[in-house]
Short mmCIF file of C-alpha atoms and ligand atoms in Angstrom, two decimals:
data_model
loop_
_atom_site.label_atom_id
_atom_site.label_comp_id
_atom_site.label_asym_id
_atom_site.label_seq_id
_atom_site.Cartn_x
_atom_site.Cartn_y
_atom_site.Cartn_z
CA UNK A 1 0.00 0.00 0.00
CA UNK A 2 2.07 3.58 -1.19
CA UNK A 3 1.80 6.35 1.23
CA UNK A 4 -1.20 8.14 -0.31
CA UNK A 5 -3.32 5.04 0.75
CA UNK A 6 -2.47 5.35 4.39
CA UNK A 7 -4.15 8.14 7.22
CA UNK A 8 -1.87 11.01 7.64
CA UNK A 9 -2.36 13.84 10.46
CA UNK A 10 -2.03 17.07 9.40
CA UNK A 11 -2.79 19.60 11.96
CA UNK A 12 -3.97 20.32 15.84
CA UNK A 13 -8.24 20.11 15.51
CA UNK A 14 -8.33 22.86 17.59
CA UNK A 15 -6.22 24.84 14.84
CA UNK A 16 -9.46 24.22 12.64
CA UNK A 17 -11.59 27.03 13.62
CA UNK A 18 -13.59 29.70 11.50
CA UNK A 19 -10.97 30.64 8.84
CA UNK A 20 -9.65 27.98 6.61
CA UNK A 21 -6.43 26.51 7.50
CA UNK A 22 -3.34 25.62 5.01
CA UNK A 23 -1.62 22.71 5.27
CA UNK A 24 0.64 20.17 3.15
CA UNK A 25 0.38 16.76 2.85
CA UNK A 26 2.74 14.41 0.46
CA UNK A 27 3.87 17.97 -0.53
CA UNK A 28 0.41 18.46 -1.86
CA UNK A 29 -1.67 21.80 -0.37
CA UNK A 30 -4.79 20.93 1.36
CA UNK A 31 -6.79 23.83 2.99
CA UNK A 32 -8.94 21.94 6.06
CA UNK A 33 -12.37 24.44 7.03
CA UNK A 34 -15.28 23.41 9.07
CA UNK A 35 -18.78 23.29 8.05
CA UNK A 36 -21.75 24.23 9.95
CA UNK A 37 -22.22 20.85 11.41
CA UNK A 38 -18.30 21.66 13.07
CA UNK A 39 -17.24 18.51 10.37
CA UNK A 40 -13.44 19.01 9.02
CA UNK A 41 -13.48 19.47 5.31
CA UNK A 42 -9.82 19.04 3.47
CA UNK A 43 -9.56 19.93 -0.11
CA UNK A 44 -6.90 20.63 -2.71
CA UNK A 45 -5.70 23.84 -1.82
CA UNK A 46 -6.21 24.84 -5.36
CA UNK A 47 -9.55 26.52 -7.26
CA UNK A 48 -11.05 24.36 -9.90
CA UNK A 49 -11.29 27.92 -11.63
CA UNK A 50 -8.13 30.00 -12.01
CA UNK A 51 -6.60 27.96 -9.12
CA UNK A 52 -6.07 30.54 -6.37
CA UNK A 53 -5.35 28.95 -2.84
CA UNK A 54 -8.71 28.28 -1.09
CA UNK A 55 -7.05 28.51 1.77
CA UNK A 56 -6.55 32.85 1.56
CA UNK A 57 -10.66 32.79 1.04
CA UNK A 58 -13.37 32.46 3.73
CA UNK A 59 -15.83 30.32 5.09
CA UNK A 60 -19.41 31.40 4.54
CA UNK A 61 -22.70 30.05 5.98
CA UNK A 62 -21.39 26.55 5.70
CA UNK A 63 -19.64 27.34 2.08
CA UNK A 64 -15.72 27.84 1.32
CA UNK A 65 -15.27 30.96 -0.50
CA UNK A 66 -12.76 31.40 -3.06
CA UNK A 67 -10.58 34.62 -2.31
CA UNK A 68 -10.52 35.40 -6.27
CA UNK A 69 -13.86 35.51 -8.03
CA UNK A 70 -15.98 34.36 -4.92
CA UNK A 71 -16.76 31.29 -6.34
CA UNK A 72 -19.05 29.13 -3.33
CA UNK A 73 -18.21 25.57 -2.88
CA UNK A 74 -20.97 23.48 -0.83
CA UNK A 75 -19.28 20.03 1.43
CA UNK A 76 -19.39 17.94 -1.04
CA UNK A 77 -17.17 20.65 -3.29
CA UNK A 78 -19.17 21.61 -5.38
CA UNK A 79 -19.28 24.73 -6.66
CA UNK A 80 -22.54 26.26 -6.31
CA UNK A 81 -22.52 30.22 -6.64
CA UNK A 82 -20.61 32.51 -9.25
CA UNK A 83 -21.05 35.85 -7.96
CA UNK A 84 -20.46 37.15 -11.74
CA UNK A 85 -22.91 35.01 -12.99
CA UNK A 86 -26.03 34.88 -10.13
CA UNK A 87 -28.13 33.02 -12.60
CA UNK A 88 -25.60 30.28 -13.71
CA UNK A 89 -26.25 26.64 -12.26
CA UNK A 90 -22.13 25.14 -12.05
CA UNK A 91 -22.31 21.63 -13.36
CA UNK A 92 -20.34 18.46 -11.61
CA UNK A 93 -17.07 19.66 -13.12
CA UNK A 94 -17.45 22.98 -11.21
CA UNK A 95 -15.75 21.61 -8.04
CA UNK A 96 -12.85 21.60 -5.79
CA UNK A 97 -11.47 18.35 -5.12
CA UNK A 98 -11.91 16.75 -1.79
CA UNK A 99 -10.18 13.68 0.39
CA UNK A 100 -11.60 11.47 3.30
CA UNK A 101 -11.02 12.99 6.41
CA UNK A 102 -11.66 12.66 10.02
CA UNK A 103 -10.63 13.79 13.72
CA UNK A 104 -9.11 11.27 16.43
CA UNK A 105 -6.35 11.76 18.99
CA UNK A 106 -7.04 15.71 18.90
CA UNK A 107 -5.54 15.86 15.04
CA UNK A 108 -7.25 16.23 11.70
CA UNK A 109 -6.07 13.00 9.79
CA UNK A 110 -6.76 12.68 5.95
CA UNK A 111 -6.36 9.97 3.12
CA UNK A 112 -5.37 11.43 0.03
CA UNK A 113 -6.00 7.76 -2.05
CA UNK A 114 -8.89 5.19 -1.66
CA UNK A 115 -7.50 1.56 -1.89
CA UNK A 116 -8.94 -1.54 -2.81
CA UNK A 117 -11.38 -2.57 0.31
CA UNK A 118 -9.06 -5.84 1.16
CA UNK A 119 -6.15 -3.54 1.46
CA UNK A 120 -7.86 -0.50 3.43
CA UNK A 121 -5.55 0.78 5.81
CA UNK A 122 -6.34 0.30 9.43
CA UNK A 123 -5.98 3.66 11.56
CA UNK A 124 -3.04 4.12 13.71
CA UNK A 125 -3.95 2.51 17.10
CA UNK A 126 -2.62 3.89 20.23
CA UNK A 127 -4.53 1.78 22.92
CA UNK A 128 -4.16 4.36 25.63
CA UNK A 129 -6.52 6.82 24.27
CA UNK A 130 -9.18 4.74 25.46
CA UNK A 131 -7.78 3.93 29.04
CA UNK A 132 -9.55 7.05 31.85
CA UNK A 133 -7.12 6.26 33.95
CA UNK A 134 -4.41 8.14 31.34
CA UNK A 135 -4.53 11.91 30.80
CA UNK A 136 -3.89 12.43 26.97
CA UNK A 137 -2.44 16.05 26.03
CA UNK A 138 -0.71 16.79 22.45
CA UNK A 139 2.54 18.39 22.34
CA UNK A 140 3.99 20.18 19.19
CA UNK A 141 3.66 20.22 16.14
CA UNK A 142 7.19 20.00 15.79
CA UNK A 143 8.65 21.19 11.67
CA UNK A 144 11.74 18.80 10.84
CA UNK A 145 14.05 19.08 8.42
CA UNK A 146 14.38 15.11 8.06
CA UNK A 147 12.12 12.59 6.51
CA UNK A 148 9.80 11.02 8.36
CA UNK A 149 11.25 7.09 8.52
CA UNK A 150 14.57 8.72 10.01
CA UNK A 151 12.09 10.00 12.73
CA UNK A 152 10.39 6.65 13.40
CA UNK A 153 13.76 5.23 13.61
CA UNK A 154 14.61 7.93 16.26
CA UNK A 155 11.65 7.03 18.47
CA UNK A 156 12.54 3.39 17.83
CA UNK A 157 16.44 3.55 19.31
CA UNK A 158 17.01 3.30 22.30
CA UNK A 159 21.35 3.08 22.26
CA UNK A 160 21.34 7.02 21.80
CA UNK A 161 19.48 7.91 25.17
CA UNK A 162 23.12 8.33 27.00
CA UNK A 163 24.34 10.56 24.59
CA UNK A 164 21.79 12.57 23.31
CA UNK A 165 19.65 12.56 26.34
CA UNK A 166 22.71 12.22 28.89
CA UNK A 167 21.30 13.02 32.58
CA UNK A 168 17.23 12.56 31.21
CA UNK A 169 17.16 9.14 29.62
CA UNK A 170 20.70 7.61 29.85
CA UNK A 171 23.59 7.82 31.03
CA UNK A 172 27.01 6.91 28.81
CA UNK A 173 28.28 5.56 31.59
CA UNK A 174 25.38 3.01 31.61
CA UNK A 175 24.43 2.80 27.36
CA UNK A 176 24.82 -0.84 27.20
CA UNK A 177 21.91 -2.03 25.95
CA UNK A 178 19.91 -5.88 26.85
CA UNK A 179 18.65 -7.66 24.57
CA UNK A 180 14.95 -7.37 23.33
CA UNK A 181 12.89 -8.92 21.33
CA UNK A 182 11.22 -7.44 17.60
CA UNK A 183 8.11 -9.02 16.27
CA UNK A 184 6.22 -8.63 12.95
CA UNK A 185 2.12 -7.45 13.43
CA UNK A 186 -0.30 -6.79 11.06
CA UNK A 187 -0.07 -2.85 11.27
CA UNK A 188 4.04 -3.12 11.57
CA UNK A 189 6.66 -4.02 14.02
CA UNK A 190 6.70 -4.30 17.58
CA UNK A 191 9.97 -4.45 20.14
CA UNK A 192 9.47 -5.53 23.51
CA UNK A 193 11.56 -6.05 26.62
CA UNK A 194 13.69 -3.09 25.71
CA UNK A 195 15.13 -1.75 28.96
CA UNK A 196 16.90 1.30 29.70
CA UNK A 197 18.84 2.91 33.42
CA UNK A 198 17.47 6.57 33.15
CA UNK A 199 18.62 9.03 35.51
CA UNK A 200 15.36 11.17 34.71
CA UNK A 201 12.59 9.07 32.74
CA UNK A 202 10.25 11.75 33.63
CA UNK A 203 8.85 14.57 35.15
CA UNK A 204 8.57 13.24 38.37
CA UNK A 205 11.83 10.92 38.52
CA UNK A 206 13.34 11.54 42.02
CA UNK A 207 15.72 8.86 41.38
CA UNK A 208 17.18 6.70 38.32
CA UNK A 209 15.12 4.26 37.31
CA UNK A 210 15.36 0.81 35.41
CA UNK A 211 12.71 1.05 32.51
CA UNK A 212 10.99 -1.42 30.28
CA UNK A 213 9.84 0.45 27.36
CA UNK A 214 7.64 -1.28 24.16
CA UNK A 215 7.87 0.09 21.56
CA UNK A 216 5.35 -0.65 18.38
CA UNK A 217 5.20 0.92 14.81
CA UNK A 218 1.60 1.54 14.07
CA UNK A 219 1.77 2.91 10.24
CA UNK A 220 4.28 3.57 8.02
CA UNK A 221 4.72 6.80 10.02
CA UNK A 222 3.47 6.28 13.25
CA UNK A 223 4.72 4.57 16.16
CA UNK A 224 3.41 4.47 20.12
CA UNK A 225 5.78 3.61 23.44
CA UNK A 226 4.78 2.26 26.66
CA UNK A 227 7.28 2.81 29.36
CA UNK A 228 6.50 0.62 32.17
CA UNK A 229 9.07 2.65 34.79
CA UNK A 230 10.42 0.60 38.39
CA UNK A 231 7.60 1.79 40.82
CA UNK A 232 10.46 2.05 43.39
CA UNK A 233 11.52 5.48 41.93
CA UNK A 234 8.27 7.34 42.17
CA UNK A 235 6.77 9.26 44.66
CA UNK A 236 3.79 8.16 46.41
CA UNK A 237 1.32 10.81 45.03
CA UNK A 238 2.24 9.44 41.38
CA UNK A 239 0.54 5.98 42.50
CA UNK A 240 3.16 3.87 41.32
CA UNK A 241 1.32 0.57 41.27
CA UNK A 242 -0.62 1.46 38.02
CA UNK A 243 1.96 4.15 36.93
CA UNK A 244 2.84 3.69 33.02
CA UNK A 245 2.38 6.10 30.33
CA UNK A 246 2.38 5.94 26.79
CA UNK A 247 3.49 8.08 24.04
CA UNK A 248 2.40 8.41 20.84
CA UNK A 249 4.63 9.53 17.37
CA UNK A 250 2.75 11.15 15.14
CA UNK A 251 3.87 12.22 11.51
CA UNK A 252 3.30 14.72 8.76
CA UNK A 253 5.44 13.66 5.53
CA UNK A 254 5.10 17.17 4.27
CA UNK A 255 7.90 16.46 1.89
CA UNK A 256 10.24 13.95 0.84
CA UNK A 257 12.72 15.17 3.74
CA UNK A 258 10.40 17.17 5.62
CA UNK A 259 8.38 16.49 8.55
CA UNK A 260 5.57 17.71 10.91
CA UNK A 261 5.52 15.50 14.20
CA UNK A 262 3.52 15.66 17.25
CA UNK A 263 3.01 13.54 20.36
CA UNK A 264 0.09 12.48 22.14
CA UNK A 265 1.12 11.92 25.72
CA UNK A 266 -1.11 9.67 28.01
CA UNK A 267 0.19 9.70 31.26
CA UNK A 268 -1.04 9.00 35.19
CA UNK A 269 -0.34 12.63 36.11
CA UNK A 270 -3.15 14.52 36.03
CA UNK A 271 -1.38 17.14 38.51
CA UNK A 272 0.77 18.93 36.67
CA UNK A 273 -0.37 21.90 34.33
CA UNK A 274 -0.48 21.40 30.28
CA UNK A 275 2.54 23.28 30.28
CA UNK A 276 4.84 21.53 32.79
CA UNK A 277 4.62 18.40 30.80
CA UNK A 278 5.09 20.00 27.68
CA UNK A 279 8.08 21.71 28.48
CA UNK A 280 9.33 17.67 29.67
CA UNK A 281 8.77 16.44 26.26
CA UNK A 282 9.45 19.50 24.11
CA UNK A 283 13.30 18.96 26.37
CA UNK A 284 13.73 15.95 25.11
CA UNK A 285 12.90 16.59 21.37
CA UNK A 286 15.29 19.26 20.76
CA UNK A 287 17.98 17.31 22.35
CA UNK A 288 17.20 14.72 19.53
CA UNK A 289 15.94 17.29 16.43
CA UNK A 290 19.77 18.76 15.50
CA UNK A 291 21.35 15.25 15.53
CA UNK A 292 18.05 13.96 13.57
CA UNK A 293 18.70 16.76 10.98
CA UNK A 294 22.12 16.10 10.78
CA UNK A 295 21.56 12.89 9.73
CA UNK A 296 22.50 11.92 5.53
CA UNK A 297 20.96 11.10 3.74
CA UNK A 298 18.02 12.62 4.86
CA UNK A 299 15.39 9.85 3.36
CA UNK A 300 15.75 6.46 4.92
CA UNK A 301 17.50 3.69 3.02
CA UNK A 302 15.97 0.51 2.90
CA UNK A 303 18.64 -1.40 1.40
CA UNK A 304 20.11 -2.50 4.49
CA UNK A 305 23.74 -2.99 2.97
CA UNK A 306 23.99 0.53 2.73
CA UNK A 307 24.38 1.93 6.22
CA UNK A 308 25.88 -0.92 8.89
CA UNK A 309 24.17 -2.05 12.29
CA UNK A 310 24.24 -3.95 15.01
CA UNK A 311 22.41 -6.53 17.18
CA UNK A 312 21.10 -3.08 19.58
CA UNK A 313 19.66 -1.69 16.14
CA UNK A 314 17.25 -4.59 15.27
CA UNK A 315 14.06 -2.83 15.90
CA UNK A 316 15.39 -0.68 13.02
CA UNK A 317 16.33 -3.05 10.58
CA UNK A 318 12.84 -5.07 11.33
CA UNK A 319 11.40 -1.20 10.46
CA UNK A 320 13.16 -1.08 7.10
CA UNK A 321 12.19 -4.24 6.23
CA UNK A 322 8.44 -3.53 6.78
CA UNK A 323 8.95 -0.18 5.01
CA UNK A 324 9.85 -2.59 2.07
CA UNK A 325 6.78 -4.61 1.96
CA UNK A 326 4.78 -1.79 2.17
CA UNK A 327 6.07 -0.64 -0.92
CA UNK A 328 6.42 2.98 0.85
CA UNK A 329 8.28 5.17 -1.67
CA UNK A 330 8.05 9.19 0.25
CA UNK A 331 11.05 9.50 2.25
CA UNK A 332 12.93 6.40 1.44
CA UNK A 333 15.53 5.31 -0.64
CA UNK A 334 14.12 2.11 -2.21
FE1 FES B 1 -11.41 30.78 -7.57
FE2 FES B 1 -11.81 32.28 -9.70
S1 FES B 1 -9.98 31.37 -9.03
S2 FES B 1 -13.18 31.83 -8.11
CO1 CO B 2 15.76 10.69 21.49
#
């Protein structure tokens, strides 16, 4: 199934309010606007008529209004009022083109390409969204200058915490890494039984801690962690005997080697402000972002003779190879 096949998020919901919105998916402009039901419309950011950008128009009473010629396009996009011609009925062709979209995990995710119904793509699943006992809160988006495999990969590794993340997730003193255990599914790859010593796994860390993290790719550009941290090293208020929390990885392809990413936290604490636990997270990214954009090339290669590994990077490899079979051709090297 090629990219355009798969759901993609492409911006915050609550960034979808009364103006249209621009966006880029697959390096293609949508414009996202909400009708007068509150639904999320995305459309080719692009006039059926002289092709202005939707996008620098308006919504009106439950129409998107070209900022040209005023042209009126109804949900379905069709285009249903020419100012210059009040009398004119627009036929079929009159109309913008539209893609599938819908709202989950606080984002706006679209589908650019229908597939075949036996090879529909199953949306991302990140089990926690469902559990109460988890607070979920988005953080970003985050604008890359890497393709998005090279950021799965990121979230995948776990050998870089003690260098990148030195006195948060690892310590160099203590980067040897166990060995885990990767497993095919039917949405990806999943690695379980990796376990890390982190001198700050998070917020609330008083103390290192050993933790087991599992890591699973959900979609070609999506992946989810579960860190299940030593309830030893929490404080009391956290609850330690259900404390977990799961994060989710959340990607844009805007371009071949560009990337909008957020993450969906869902985490025990329901103490701390929005902000507190933003700031956690948004620490750790830029620790990883310059060493992510440093990385060449930029798109991910999926013949695995050309970059070398090791036993600690099989999560990776198991990620490539999937890749592969997916026949996923945006920000790889085939
Ligand atoms: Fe949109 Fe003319 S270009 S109405
Ligand atoms: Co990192």
């Amino acid at each position: 199934m090629i990219e355009k096949e798969h759901w993609h998020p492409v911006a915050l919901c609550a960034s979808v309010a009364d103006a249209p919105l621009a966006v880029e998916l697959l390096e293609q402009p949508l414009v996202l606007w909400r009708d007068r039901l509150g639904a999320v419309q995305a459309w080719a950011d692009q006039c059926p008529h002289r092709g202005a950008r939707l996008s620098l128009g308006r919504v009106c009473e439950g129409r998107l209004e070209c900022p040209y010629h005023g042209w009126q396009f109804d949900t379905r996009g069709q285009c249903v009022h020419v100012p210059a011609l009040p009398d004119f009925v627009p036929p079929a062709s009159h109309a913008a083109r539209t893609y599938v979209c819908l709202e989950q995990y606080g984002l706006v995710w679209v589908r650019m390409a229908a597939s075949h119904a036996a090879h529909a793509p199953t949306f991302p699943a990140f089990a926690a969204e469902a559990d109460a006992q988890l607070r979920k809160l988005n953080c970003g988006p985050y604008d890359v200058a890497t393709s998005a495999p090279r950021l799965v990969e990121n979230f995948l590794d776990m050998a870089h915490f003690g260098f990148v993340h030195e006195h948060w997730l690892g310590s160099r003193d203590a980067a040897q890494m166990a060995d885990y255990q990767v497993q095919n599914t039917p949405t990806g790859i999943r690695a379980t039984g990796c376990r890390a010593m982190q001198p700050k796994s998070n917020l609330h860390s008083t103390t290192a801690a050993q933790v087991e993290y599992t890591y699973e790719v959900t979609a070609p550009y999506a992946a989810v962690l579960t860190k299940i941290p030593d309830p030893s090293s929490l404080p009391a208020s956290v609850g330690a005997a259900g404390y977990r929390e799961s994060i989710a990885l959340f990607i844009c392809p805007l371009g071949p080697e560009r990337s909008r990413v957020w993450f969906r936290l869902a985490v025990a604490d329901f103490a701390s402000p929005d902000q507190t636990l933003r700031d956690f997270q948004h620490t750790i990214f830029t620790q990883d972002q310059p060493v992510l954009e440093s990385q060449a090339p930029k798109r991910l290669p999926l013949d695995l003779r050309a970059e070398v590994h090791t036993a600690a990077d099989k999560a990776s490899s198991a990620y490539r190879r999937y890749l592969s079979q997916q026949a996923i051709t945006f920000g790889v090297i085939p």
